[in-house]
Amino acid sequence: MTPFPHLEAGVLESAGKAIRQRFPGLSPQLGLILGSGWSTVVDSFLELDSCDAHAIPGLGRSTVAGHTGKVIVAESHGIQTLIFKGRRHWYEGEGWLPVVLPIYLLKSLGAQGVLLTNASGGIRPDLKPGALILIRDHLNLMGDHPLRGPHQTLWGNRFPDMTHIYNSIWNDLITAVSRGLNLTLTDGIYAAVSGPSYETPAETRMLAQIGADIVGMSTVPEAIMARASGLKVAALSCVTNTAAGLSSASLSHDEVLAVLQNSGDQVRHLLDGVWKKLSTSTLFTGGAS
Ligand code: HPA
């Protein structure tokens, strides 16, 4: 048995076959992975078709509240988009397959980019609940790596370059859209931890010292796999709480979901504006990586 049987090419290919059978003619230009509480964003898209995530072998059922587990074929401003409403996490304990399969599916269906979204704890003092962050870079502190194991060329090189993991042209476009909408969007460094416990105050202090602005339990594996396999990547985070130890409040997943509920309009407008701008941009046609 290989250390990571679940990422074997055959398993991935059968998931690819299943999604093509379920959605004949599917040809997404972009992917969108919606993290905790980001589900309302789908309202800015025209839904063309959908299925339960567990209908695609390997995606399984999310075990986390706020992650509905749907795969949606949608369109916005003429851009066909495959939306994963509800993501799977490393801490759910089912290995990397459910976490990174959306990226494989997007790549094999010919998509050119993926926007990742998540909820996070704010570490930098100005990042209060409700703040929107454009992830500029990350720290992988999950204690594992989705590319560990035998090299498979379908994910690109053995040692993929992560210098420009988050696409700077796409980032500039998102920033311009947020300014046009008068939304405050700051950029920041995301530290990914495995969870599922929130951090201890000492861990939060350590994260601040090593350069993290926000902390969460997702996104980095998908970003790594997407960049390695040649997709363009951007990532947005909504701060839902101040990280542990920085305020007297105790942390709860319900609070995370409630904050995102309040930010629903903002994030919906932002994504609508980004898709509108992408529809006239050369980012996904001009070959810039
Ligand atoms: N820590 C880790 N993950 C999170 C947090 C946090 O404070 N908030 C939302 N996801």
PDB file of N, CA and C in Angstrom, residues 36 64 67 87-92 96 99 118-121 141-142 190-199 214-222 237 241 251 253 256:
ATOM      1  N   SER A  36     -16.268  28.157   5.334  1.00  0.00           N
ATOM      2  CA  SER A  36     -17.263  28.344   6.396  1.00  0.00           C
ATOM      3  C   SER A  36     -18.051  29.626   6.200  1.00  0.00           C
ATOM      4  N   VAL A  64     -18.962  19.305   8.813  1.00  0.00           N
ATOM      5  CA  VAL A  64     -18.840  20.579   9.516  1.00  0.00           C
ATOM      6  C   VAL A  64     -20.063  21.458   9.247  1.00  0.00           C
ATOM      7  N   HIS A  67     -21.040  24.022   6.031  1.00  0.00           N
ATOM      8  CA  HIS A  67     -20.489  23.482   4.773  1.00  0.00           C
ATOM      9  C   HIS A  67     -21.534  22.546   4.178  1.00  0.00           C
ATOM     10  N   ARG A  87     -16.420  23.052   1.850  1.00  0.00           N
ATOM     11  CA  ARG A  87     -15.159  22.360   1.580  1.00  0.00           C
ATOM     12  C   ARG A  87     -14.914  21.270   2.609  1.00  0.00           C
ATOM     13  N   ARG A  88     -13.977  20.375   2.288  1.00  0.00           N
ATOM     14  CA  ARG A  88     -13.545  19.359   3.235  1.00  0.00           C
ATOM     15  C   ARG A  88     -12.220  19.802   3.842  1.00  0.00           C
ATOM     16  N   HIS A  89     -11.983  19.376   5.068  1.00  0.00           N
ATOM     17  CA  HIS A  89     -10.795  19.811   5.805  1.00  0.00           C
ATOM     18  C   HIS A  89      -9.914  18.622   6.172  1.00  0.00           C
ATOM     19  N   TRP A  90      -8.650  18.905   6.336  1.00  0.00           N
ATOM     20  CA  TRP A  90      -7.671  17.904   6.758  1.00  0.00           C
ATOM     21  C   TRP A  90      -8.059  17.316   8.116  1.00  0.00           C
ATOM     22  N   TYR A  91      -8.586  18.171   9.024  1.00  0.00           N
ATOM     23  CA  TYR A  91      -8.897  17.689  10.382  1.00  0.00           C
ATOM     24  C   TYR A  91     -10.075  16.726  10.399  1.00  0.00           C
ATOM     25  N   GLU A  92     -10.818  16.635   9.282  1.00  0.00           N
ATOM     26  CA  GLU A  92     -11.923  15.674   9.270  1.00  0.00           C
ATOM     27  C   GLU A  92     -11.408  14.236   9.227  1.00  0.00           C
ATOM     28  N   TRP A  96      -6.084  13.419   2.240  1.00  0.00           N
ATOM     29  CA  TRP A  96      -6.052  14.601   1.371  1.00  0.00           C
ATOM     30  C   TRP A  96      -7.075  14.540   0.251  1.00  0.00           C
ATOM     31  N   VAL A  99     -10.039  16.835   0.313  1.00  0.00           N
ATOM     32  CA  VAL A  99      -9.584  18.232   0.423  1.00  0.00           C
ATOM     33  C   VAL A  99      -9.142  18.769  -0.937  1.00  0.00           C
ATOM     34  N   ASN A 118     -12.342  31.561   2.854  1.00  0.00           N
ATOM     35  CA  ASN A 118     -12.347  30.926   4.168  1.00  0.00           C
ATOM     36  C   ASN A 118     -12.734  31.918   5.267  1.00  0.00           C
ATOM     37  N   ALA A 119     -12.860  31.382   6.453  1.00  0.00           N
ATOM     38  CA  ALA A 119     -13.034  32.192   7.662  1.00  0.00           C
ATOM     39  C   ALA A 119     -11.732  32.093   8.452  1.00  0.00           C
ATOM     40  N   SER A 120     -11.396  33.156   9.167  1.00  0.00           N
ATOM     41  CA  SER A 120     -10.121  33.103   9.895  1.00  0.00           C
ATOM     42  C   SER A 120     -10.210  33.872  11.204  1.00  0.00           C
ATOM     43  N   GLY A 121      -9.221  33.635  12.044  1.00  0.00           N
ATOM     44  CA  GLY A 121      -9.052  34.406  13.269  1.00  0.00           C
ATOM     45  C   GLY A 121      -8.063  35.530  12.997  1.00  0.00           C
ATOM     46  N   LEU A 141       1.458  25.440   8.324  1.00  0.00           N
ATOM     47  CA  LEU A 141       1.791  24.878   9.642  1.00  0.00           C
ATOM     48  C   LEU A 141       0.874  23.701   9.969  1.00  0.00           C
ATOM     49  N   MET A 142       0.410  23.037   8.905  1.00  0.00           N
ATOM     50  CA  MET A 142      -0.549  21.946   9.124  1.00  0.00           C
ATOM     51  C   MET A 142       0.133  20.662   9.563  1.00  0.00           C
ATOM     52  N   TYR A 190      -1.653  34.360   5.695  1.00  0.00           N
ATOM     53  CA  TYR A 190      -2.551  33.383   6.335  1.00  0.00           C
ATOM     54  C   TYR A 190      -1.719  32.220   6.865  1.00  0.00           C
ATOM     55  N   ALA A 191      -1.857  31.928   8.143  1.00  0.00           N
ATOM     56  CA  ALA A 191      -1.216  30.736   8.704  1.00  0.00           C
ATOM     57  C   ALA A 191      -2.246  29.619   8.739  1.00  0.00           C
ATOM     58  N   ALA A 192      -1.905  28.484   8.112  1.00  0.00           N
ATOM     59  CA  ALA A 192      -2.815  27.335   8.132  1.00  0.00           C
ATOM     60  C   ALA A 192      -2.348  26.353   9.194  1.00  0.00           C
ATOM     61  N   VAL A 193      -3.243  26.062  10.133  1.00  0.00           N
ATOM     62  CA  VAL A 193      -2.967  25.060  11.163  1.00  0.00           C
ATOM     63  C   VAL A 193      -3.927  23.894  10.934  1.00  0.00           C
ATOM     64  N   SER A 194      -3.616  22.750  11.565  1.00  0.00           N
ATOM     65  CA  SER A 194      -4.461  21.590  11.244  1.00  0.00           C
ATOM     66  C   SER A 194      -5.814  21.651  11.946  1.00  0.00           C
ATOM     67  N   GLY A 195      -5.896  22.306  13.118  1.00  0.00           N
ATOM     68  CA  GLY A 195      -7.128  22.236  13.899  1.00  0.00           C
ATOM     69  C   GLY A 195      -7.336  20.803  14.375  1.00  0.00           C
ATOM     70  N   PRO A 196      -8.530  20.416  14.857  1.00  0.00           N
ATOM     71  CA  PRO A 196      -9.698  21.280  14.911  1.00  0.00           C
ATOM     72  C   PRO A 196      -9.822  22.135  16.172  1.00  0.00           C
ATOM     73  N   SER A 197      -8.896  22.049  17.112  1.00  0.00           N
ATOM     74  CA  SER A 197      -9.033  22.998  18.229  1.00  0.00           C
ATOM     75  C   SER A 197      -8.580  24.363  17.736  1.00  0.00           C
ATOM     76  N   TYR A 198      -9.134  25.417  18.315  1.00  0.00           N
ATOM     77  CA  TYR A 198      -8.590  26.750  18.077  1.00  0.00           C
ATOM     78  C   TYR A 198      -7.233  26.824  18.779  1.00  0.00           C
ATOM     79  N   GLU A 199      -6.520  27.906  18.537  1.00  0.00           N
ATOM     80  CA  GLU A 199      -5.172  28.031  19.057  1.00  0.00           C
ATOM     81  C   GLU A 199      -5.200  28.290  20.575  1.00  0.00           C
ATOM     82  N   ILE A 214      -3.427  36.365   9.950  1.00  0.00           N
ATOM     83  CA  ILE A 214      -4.679  35.653  10.237  1.00  0.00           C
ATOM     84  C   ILE A 214      -4.364  34.161  10.344  1.00  0.00           C
ATOM     85  N   VAL A 215      -5.281  33.421  10.948  1.00  0.00           N
ATOM     86  CA  VAL A 215      -5.055  31.978  11.124  1.00  0.00           C
ATOM     87  C   VAL A 215      -6.338  31.222  10.816  1.00  0.00           C
ATOM     88  N   GLY A 216      -6.176  30.060  10.177  1.00  0.00           N
ATOM     89  CA  GLY A 216      -7.330  29.219   9.866  1.00  0.00           C
ATOM     90  C   GLY A 216      -6.892  27.785   9.617  1.00  0.00           C
ATOM     91  N   MET A 217      -7.866  26.954   9.253  1.00  0.00           N
ATOM     92  CA  MET A 217      -7.613  25.505   9.165  1.00  0.00           C
ATOM     93  C   MET A 217      -7.819  24.964   7.758  1.00  0.00           C
ATOM     94  N   SER A 218      -7.620  25.795   6.756  1.00  0.00           N
ATOM     95  CA  SER A 218      -7.943  25.335   5.395  1.00  0.00           C
ATOM     96  C   SER A 218      -7.101  26.062   4.351  1.00  0.00           C
ATOM     97  N   THR A 219      -7.554  26.000   3.123  1.00  0.00           N
ATOM     98  CA  THR A 219      -7.135  26.840   1.988  1.00  0.00           C
ATOM     99  C   THR A 219      -5.734  26.535   1.451  1.00  0.00           C
ATOM    100  N   VAL A 220      -4.763  26.396   2.356  1.00  0.00           N
ATOM    101  CA  VAL A 220      -3.381  26.210   1.915  1.00  0.00           C
ATOM    102  C   VAL A 220      -3.200  24.924   1.088  1.00  0.00           C
ATOM    103  N   PRO A 221      -3.790  23.792   1.491  1.00  0.00           N
ATOM    104  CA  PRO A 221      -3.613  22.597   0.646  1.00  0.00           C
ATOM    105  C   PRO A 221      -4.159  22.797  -0.760  1.00  0.00           C
ATOM    106  N   GLU A 222      -5.330  23.412  -0.860  1.00  0.00           N
ATOM    107  CA  GLU A 222      -5.910  23.642  -2.190  1.00  0.00           C
ATOM    108  C   GLU A 222      -5.043  24.616  -2.987  1.00  0.00           C
ATOM    109  N   SER A 237     -10.303  35.927   2.666  1.00  0.00           N
ATOM    110  CA  SER A 237     -10.650  35.450   3.999  1.00  0.00           C
ATOM    111  C   SER A 237     -11.538  36.482   4.681  1.00  0.00           C
ATOM    112  N   ASN A 241     -13.314  36.282  14.056  1.00  0.00           N
ATOM    113  CA  ASN A 241     -13.053  36.421  15.505  1.00  0.00           C
ATOM    114  C   ASN A 241     -11.620  36.896  15.666  1.00  0.00           C
ATOM    115  N   LEU A 251     -14.014  31.282  21.948  1.00  0.00           N
ATOM    116  CA  LEU A 251     -14.246  31.084  20.516  1.00  0.00           C
ATOM    117  C   LEU A 251     -15.268  29.988  20.280  1.00  0.00           C
ATOM    118  N   HIS A 253     -17.637  28.042  16.834  1.00  0.00           N
ATOM    119  CA  HIS A 253     -17.933  27.949  15.402  1.00  0.00           C
ATOM    120  C   HIS A 253     -19.223  28.713  15.076  1.00  0.00           C
ATOM    121  N   VAL A 256     -18.346  32.192  14.373  1.00  0.00           N
ATOM    122  CA  VAL A 256     -17.731  32.280  13.046  1.00  0.00           C
ATOM    123  C   VAL A 256     -18.819  32.408  11.979  1.00  0.00           C
TER     124      VAL A 256
END
